[in-house]
Amino acid sequence: MFGLCSSDLIYDLLTRLSQRLEELDVSTILTILQCCGMGLRRDDPAAMKDFVIGVQQQVQKLKTLPAGTQDGKTKISGKRMEFMLETICEIKNNKKRPKEESTPHNRLKKWLQKLRVEEVQLRGIKWDKLLDPNKKGQWWHSGDLETIVKDSTAEIADVIDAEVAEAQKMIHLASAQRMNTEARRAIFCIIMSGEDYLDAFEKILRLNLPGKQDREIVRVLVECCLQEKVFNKYYSLLAAKLCHHDKNHKFTLQYCLWDHFKQLDSMEMRRLANLARFLADLIGSFSLSLAVLKAMDFTDSAVLTSKVMMHFRILFETLFTQHSDNDIWNIFTRIASPPELENLRNGLELFIHQHLTKNDLTGSQIGPTETTSLIIIINKIKVAKKALANVSGVLL
């Protein structure tokens, strides 16, 4: 551990975690063993043997529990538990290759060595000592030298407890939302716990999902957006950032939206409205083009059911009321010239004329606010129609 923590301290932590073996404990044990498992075995093989025996005994104890007692069966049958046991056996039998340290880790280790970090190494410290609120001074040295500075370990322990509780809450919430794979749960927890969309974006990149698992990022993001009681712009900002970062996310998002278009008739109104505003934001920020709507046939009255019409009315009302004339011009100009989008252009003109120029924008009585919105929308529709005829593709 960069020369800061002795193996005794790590073994003490591992032993404490192995005595409970709950889901979060198993995840923590796995992380530690993957990081420095072989180093721990090299430093103290006897302690590693005791740890392995302790884990095996606890697993056997859990196996003997009835299915309804302390969730014993769930703990034993979990994939993560099986993977942890395999990792422990590999380390015990010296079959696991030591993890190669990355370049940043090597640089950090060399920098710490220059600072003579070995002089303050946590030697002979137990986990109880770390959490002891009464320790004072340079407690990592023998003698406990007195200092004026008061230790804040109790506060740190409270923060750790709060973070653990929050993590467990997120895991339960992910399960309730049918996030049924490790990748989907990890993505869900990052999205729902992000401080802002940039924080979530950076954490998602660090997931480094293998193969086609990165497709789950967009699908989980859209599902989180649709679950909200009120539309949250956070999701569209994060989606736009992902689309600009990697075009594969953009393609996945398009297919995901097309899948949801097929389900509009069976959607709750809340999900339908959130999807419309989410898509309007992405089109308005030029993350997606109106060409994403080519999967819909706006000229077929059988397709345009009441819910489908409501969805696209909300989409275009949001687009027209929240963006300038120049933005509307550029948005519609992007689909003005491609020959393969002719059916889409004709369908949009027909839909806008039939469903957005009437006085029942929201199905309620027209008041001063609605009249103002109607005037804005009619003016934007004129701009959109001119843009659709802009075959030269000139942007403003």
CSV table of C-alpha atoms in Angstrom, one decimal, residues 28-297:
chain,number,residue,atom,x,y,z
A,28,THR,CA,-14.2,-4.6,-0.1
A,29,ILE,CA,-12.3,-7.9,0.4
A,30,LEU,CA,-12.2,-8.4,-3.3
A,31,THR,CA,-10.9,-4.9,-4.0
A,32,ILE,CA,-8.1,-5.3,-1.3
A,33,LEU,CA,-7.0,-8.7,-2.6
A,34,GLN,CA,-7.0,-7.6,-6.2
A,35,CYS,CA,-4.9,-4.6,-5.2
A,36,CYS,CA,-2.3,-6.2,-2.9
A,37,GLY,CA,-3.3,-9.8,-2.2
A,38,MET,CA,0.0,-11.3,-3.4
A,39,GLY,CA,2.0,-8.6,-1.5
A,40,LEU,CA,0.1,-9.6,1.7
A,41,ARG,CA,0.9,-13.2,1.2
A,42,ARG,CA,4.6,-12.4,0.6
A,43,ASP,CA,4.8,-10.2,3.8
A,44,ASP,CA,3.1,-12.7,6.1
A,45,PRO,CA,2.1,-16.1,4.7
A,46,ALA,CA,1.0,-17.4,8.2
A,47,ALA,CA,-1.5,-14.5,8.6
A,48,MET,CA,-2.8,-15.2,5.0
A,49,LYS,CA,-3.3,-18.8,6.0
A,50,ASP,CA,-5.3,-17.8,9.1
A,51,PHE,CA,-7.4,-15.4,7.1
A,52,VAL,CA,-8.2,-18.0,4.5
A,53,ILE,CA,-9.2,-20.5,7.2
A,54,GLY,CA,-11.4,-17.8,8.8
A,55,VAL,CA,-13.2,-17.1,5.6
A,56,GLN,CA,-13.8,-20.8,4.9
A,57,GLN,CA,-15.2,-21.3,8.3
A,58,GLN,CA,-17.5,-18.3,8.0
A,59,VAL,CA,-18.7,-19.5,4.6
A,60,GLN,CA,-19.4,-23.0,6.0
A,61,LYS,CA,-21.3,-21.4,8.8
A,62,LEU,CA,-23.4,-19.3,6.4
A,63,LYS,CA,-24.1,-22.4,4.3
A,64,THR,CA,-25.7,-24.1,7.3
A,65,LEU,CA,-28.1,-21.2,8.0
A,66,PRO,CA,-31.7,-21.8,6.9
A,67,ALA,CA,-32.8,-19.9,3.8
A,68,GLY,CA,-34.8,-17.4,5.8
A,69,THR,CA,-32.1,-16.7,8.4
A,70,GLN,CA,-30.0,-13.6,7.9
A,71,ASP,CA,-30.3,-14.0,4.2
A,72,GLY,CA,-27.8,-16.8,4.3
A,73,LYS,CA,-28.6,-18.5,1.0
A,74,THR,CA,-28.4,-15.2,-0.9
A,75,LYS,CA,-24.9,-14.5,0.4
A,76,ILE,CA,-23.5,-18.0,-0.5
A,77,SER,CA,-25.0,-18.2,-4.0
A,78,GLY,CA,-23.8,-14.8,-5.1
A,79,LYS,CA,-21.4,-14.6,-8.0
A,80,ARG,CA,-19.3,-12.1,-6.1
A,81,MET,CA,-18.9,-14.5,-3.2
A,82,GLU,CA,-17.8,-17.3,-5.6
A,83,PHE,CA,-15.3,-15.0,-7.3
A,84,MET,CA,-13.9,-13.9,-3.9
A,85,LEU,CA,-13.4,-17.6,-2.9
A,86,GLU,CA,-11.6,-18.3,-6.2
A,87,THR,CA,-9.4,-15.3,-5.7
A,88,ILE,CA,-8.5,-16.4,-2.1
A,89,CYS,CA,-7.6,-19.9,-3.3
A,90,GLU,CA,-5.4,-18.6,-6.1
A,91,ILE,CA,-3.5,-16.3,-3.6
A,92,LYS,CA,-3.2,-19.1,-1.1
A,93,ASN,CA,-1.8,-21.5,-3.7
A,94,ASN,CA,0.5,-18.8,-5.1
A,95,LYS,CA,-1.2,-19.1,-8.5
A,96,LYS,CA,-2.4,-15.6,-8.9
A,97,ARG,CA,-0.1,-13.2,-10.8
A,98,PRO,CA,0.8,-10.1,-8.9
A,99,LYS,CA,-1.0,-7.1,-10.3
A,100,GLU,CA,1.3,-4.9,-12.4
A,101,GLU,CA,1.3,-1.4,-11.1
A,102,SER,CA,0.4,1.3,-13.6
A,103,THR,CA,2.7,4.2,-14.5
A,104,PRO,CA,0.8,6.7,-12.2
A,105,HIS,CA,1.1,4.2,-9.3
A,106,ASN,CA,4.9,3.9,-9.8
A,107,ARG,CA,5.3,7.6,-9.9
A,108,LEU,CA,3.3,8.0,-6.7
A,109,LYS,CA,5.3,5.4,-5.0
A,110,LYS,CA,8.6,7.0,-6.0
A,111,TRP,CA,7.4,10.4,-4.9
A,112,LEU,CA,6.4,9.0,-1.5
A,113,GLN,CA,9.8,7.3,-1.1
A,114,LYS,CA,11.5,10.7,-1.7
A,115,LEU,CA,9.4,12.0,1.1
A,116,ARG,CA,10.8,9.2,3.4
A,117,VAL,CA,7.3,7.9,4.0
A,118,GLU,CA,8.7,4.8,5.7
A,119,GLU,CA,9.4,7.0,8.8
A,120,VAL,CA,5.7,7.4,9.4
A,121,GLN,CA,4.5,4.0,8.3
A,122,LEU,CA,1.6,2.6,10.3
A,123,ARG,CA,3.5,-0.2,12.0
A,124,GLY,CA,1.8,-2.4,14.6
A,125,ILE,CA,-1.5,-0.5,14.4
A,126,LYS,CA,-4.7,-2.4,14.7
A,127,TRP,CA,-8.1,-1.4,13.2
A,128,ASP,CA,-9.5,-0.6,16.7
A,129,LYS,CA,-6.7,1.9,17.2
A,130,LEU,CA,-7.5,3.7,14.0
A,131,LEU,CA,-11.1,4.2,15.1
A,132,ASP,CA,-10.3,5.0,18.7
A,133,PRO,CA,-11.6,8.6,19.3
A,134,ASN,CA,-9.4,9.0,22.3
A,135,LYS,CA,-6.0,8.7,20.6
A,136,LYS,CA,-3.9,11.9,20.6
A,137,GLY,CA,-0.7,13.1,19.0
A,138,GLN,CA,1.5,11.1,16.7
A,139,TRP,CA,-0.5,7.9,17.5
A,140,TRP,CA,1.2,5.9,14.8
A,141,HIS,CA,4.5,6.1,16.7
A,142,SER,CA,5.0,4.2,20.0
A,143,GLY,CA,4.5,6.5,23.0
A,144,ASP,CA,1.5,8.5,21.8
A,145,LEU,CA,3.3,11.9,21.9
A,146,GLU,CA,0.9,14.7,23.0
A,147,THR,CA,0.0,17.5,20.6
A,148,ILE,CA,-2.3,20.4,20.8
A,149,VAL,CA,-4.2,19.2,17.7
A,150,LYS,CA,-7.2,17.2,18.6
A,151,ASP,CA,-7.8,14.0,16.7
A,152,SER,CA,-10.9,13.9,14.5
A,153,THR,CA,-11.1,10.1,14.0
A,154,ALA,CA,-14.6,9.9,15.4
A,155,GLU,CA,-15.9,12.4,12.8
A,156,ILE,CA,-14.1,10.4,10.1
A,157,ALA,CA,-15.7,7.2,11.3
A,158,ASP,CA,-19.1,8.9,11.2
A,159,VAL,CA,-18.5,10.0,7.6
A,160,ILE,CA,-17.4,6.5,6.7
A,161,ASP,CA,-20.6,5.0,8.3
A,162,ALA,CA,-22.7,7.5,6.4
A,163,GLU,CA,-21.1,6.7,3.1
A,164,VAL,CA,-21.5,2.9,3.7
A,165,ALA,CA,-25.2,3.5,4.5
A,166,GLU,CA,-25.6,5.5,1.3
A,167,ALA,CA,-23.9,2.8,-0.7
A,168,GLN,CA,-26.1,0.1,0.7
A,169,LYS,CA,-29.2,2.3,0.0
A,170,MET,CA,-28.0,2.7,-3.7
A,171,ILE,CA,-27.6,-1.0,-4.1
A,172,HIS,CA,-31.1,-1.7,-2.8
A,173,LEU,CA,-32.5,1.0,-5.1
A,174,ALA,CA,-30.7,-0.5,-8.1
A,175,SER,CA,-32.2,-3.9,-7.3
A,176,ALA,CA,-35.7,-2.3,-7.1
A,177,GLN,CA,-35.2,-0.7,-10.5
A,178,ARG,CA,-34.3,-4.1,-12.0
A,179,MET,CA,-30.6,-3.4,-12.5
A,180,ASN,CA,-29.9,-7.1,-12.8
A,181,THR,CA,-26.2,-7.1,-13.7
A,182,GLU,CA,-23.1,-5.9,-12.0
A,183,ALA,CA,-22.5,-3.4,-14.9
A,184,ARG,CA,-26.0,-2.0,-14.8
A,185,ARG,CA,-25.9,-1.6,-11.0
A,186,ALA,CA,-22.5,0.2,-11.1
A,187,ILE,CA,-23.8,2.6,-13.8
A,188,PHE,CA,-27.0,3.2,-11.9
A,189,CYS,CA,-25.2,4.0,-8.7
A,190,ILE,CA,-22.8,6.4,-10.5
A,191,ILE,CA,-25.6,8.2,-12.3
A,192,MET,CA,-27.8,8.5,-9.2
A,193,SER,CA,-25.1,9.6,-6.8
A,194,GLY,CA,-23.2,12.0,-9.1
A,195,GLU,CA,-22.6,15.5,-7.8
A,196,ASP,CA,-23.3,16.9,-11.3
A,197,TYR,CA,-23.3,15.5,-14.8
A,198,LEU,CA,-19.5,16.1,-15.2
A,199,ASP,CA,-18.8,14.1,-12.0
A,200,ALA,CA,-21.0,11.3,-13.2
A,201,PHE,CA,-19.4,11.4,-16.7
A,202,GLU,CA,-15.8,11.1,-15.3
A,203,LYS,CA,-16.8,8.2,-13.0
A,204,ILE,CA,-18.5,6.4,-15.9
A,205,LEU,CA,-15.3,6.7,-18.0
A,206,ARG,CA,-13.3,5.2,-15.2
A,207,LEU,CA,-15.6,2.1,-15.2
A,208,ASN,CA,-13.8,1.0,-18.4
A,209,LEU,CA,-16.5,-1.5,-19.2
A,210,PRO,CA,-15.3,-4.3,-21.5
A,211,GLY,CA,-16.8,-5.3,-24.9
A,212,LYS,CA,-20.4,-4.4,-25.5
A,213,GLN,CA,-21.2,-3.6,-21.8
A,214,ASP,CA,-20.7,0.1,-22.5
A,215,ARG,CA,-24.0,0.0,-24.3
A,216,GLU,CA,-25.7,-0.4,-20.9
A,217,ILE,CA,-24.6,3.2,-20.0
A,218,VAL,CA,-27.1,4.9,-22.3
A,219,ARG,CA,-29.9,2.4,-21.6
A,220,VAL,CA,-29.6,2.8,-17.8
A,221,LEU,CA,-29.4,6.6,-18.2
A,222,VAL,CA,-32.6,6.8,-20.2
A,223,GLU,CA,-34.4,4.5,-17.8
A,224,CYS,CA,-33.3,6.7,-14.8
A,225,CYS,CA,-34.6,9.8,-16.7
A,226,LEU,CA,-38.0,8.2,-17.4
A,227,GLN,CA,-38.4,7.1,-13.8
A,228,GLU,CA,-38.2,10.7,-12.4
A,229,LYS,CA,-41.5,12.3,-11.3
A,230,VAL,CA,-40.5,15.5,-13.0
A,231,PHE,CA,-38.1,15.9,-15.9
A,232,ASN,CA,-34.5,16.6,-14.7
A,233,LYS,CA,-32.2,18.3,-17.2
A,234,TYR,CA,-29.2,16.5,-15.5
A,235,TYR,CA,-29.9,13.4,-17.7
A,236,SER,CA,-29.9,15.2,-21.0
A,237,LEU,CA,-26.7,17.0,-20.1
A,238,LEU,CA,-25.0,13.7,-19.2
A,239,ALA,CA,-26.3,12.1,-22.4
A,240,ALA,CA,-25.1,15.0,-24.6
A,241,LYS,CA,-21.6,14.8,-22.9
A,242,LEU,CA,-21.5,11.0,-23.7
A,243,CYS,CA,-22.6,11.5,-27.3
A,244,HIS,CA,-19.9,14.2,-27.9
A,245,HIS,CA,-17.3,12.0,-26.3
A,246,ASP,CA,-17.9,8.8,-28.2
A,247,LYS,CA,-20.1,8.3,-31.3
A,248,ASN,CA,-20.9,4.8,-30.2
A,249,HIS,CA,-23.0,6.2,-27.4
A,250,LYS,CA,-24.9,8.3,-29.9
A,251,PHE,CA,-25.7,5.2,-32.0
A,252,THR,CA,-26.8,3.3,-28.9
A,253,LEU,CA,-29.0,6.2,-27.8
A,254,GLN,CA,-30.7,6.3,-31.2
A,255,TYR,CA,-31.6,2.6,-31.1
A,256,CYS,CA,-32.7,3.0,-27.5
A,257,LEU,CA,-35.0,5.8,-28.4
A,258,TRP,CA,-36.5,3.8,-31.3
A,259,ASP,CA,-37.2,1.0,-28.9
A,260,HIS,CA,-39.1,3.4,-26.7
A,261,PHE,CA,-41.0,4.9,-29.6
A,262,LYS,CA,-42.5,1.4,-30.1
A,263,GLN,CA,-43.8,1.4,-26.5
A,264,LEU,CA,-45.4,4.9,-26.5
A,265,ASP,CA,-48.9,3.5,-26.5
A,266,SER,CA,-48.3,1.5,-23.3
A,267,MET,CA,-46.2,4.2,-21.5
A,268,GLU,CA,-47.4,6.1,-18.4
A,269,MET,CA,-47.9,9.8,-19.1
A,270,ARG,CA,-45.0,10.8,-16.8
A,271,ARG,CA,-42.5,8.6,-18.6
A,272,LEU,CA,-43.9,9.7,-22.0
A,273,ALA,CA,-43.4,13.4,-21.1
A,274,ASN,CA,-39.9,12.9,-19.7
A,275,LEU,CA,-38.9,11.1,-22.8
A,276,ALA,CA,-40.2,13.9,-25.0
A,277,ARG,CA,-38.4,16.6,-23.0
A,278,PHE,CA,-35.2,14.5,-22.9
A,279,LEU,CA,-35.2,14.1,-26.7
A,280,ALA,CA,-36.0,17.8,-27.2
A,281,ASP,CA,-33.0,18.8,-25.1
A,282,LEU,CA,-30.7,16.5,-27.1
A,283,ILE,CA,-32.0,17.8,-30.4
A,284,GLY,CA,-31.8,21.4,-29.2
A,285,SER,CA,-28.1,20.9,-28.1
A,286,PHE,CA,-27.3,19.3,-31.5
A,287,SER,CA,-26.3,16.1,-29.8
A,288,LEU,CA,-28.9,14.4,-32.0
A,289,SER,CA,-30.5,15.3,-35.3
A,290,LEU,CA,-34.2,15.3,-36.1
A,291,ALA,CA,-33.2,12.4,-38.3
A,292,VAL,CA,-33.7,10.3,-35.2
A,293,LEU,CA,-37.4,10.6,-35.8
A,294,LYS,CA,-37.2,8.8,-39.2
A,295,ALA,CA,-38.3,5.6,-37.5
A,296,MET,CA,-41.8,7.2,-37.1
A,297,ASP,CA,-44.3,7.5,-39.9
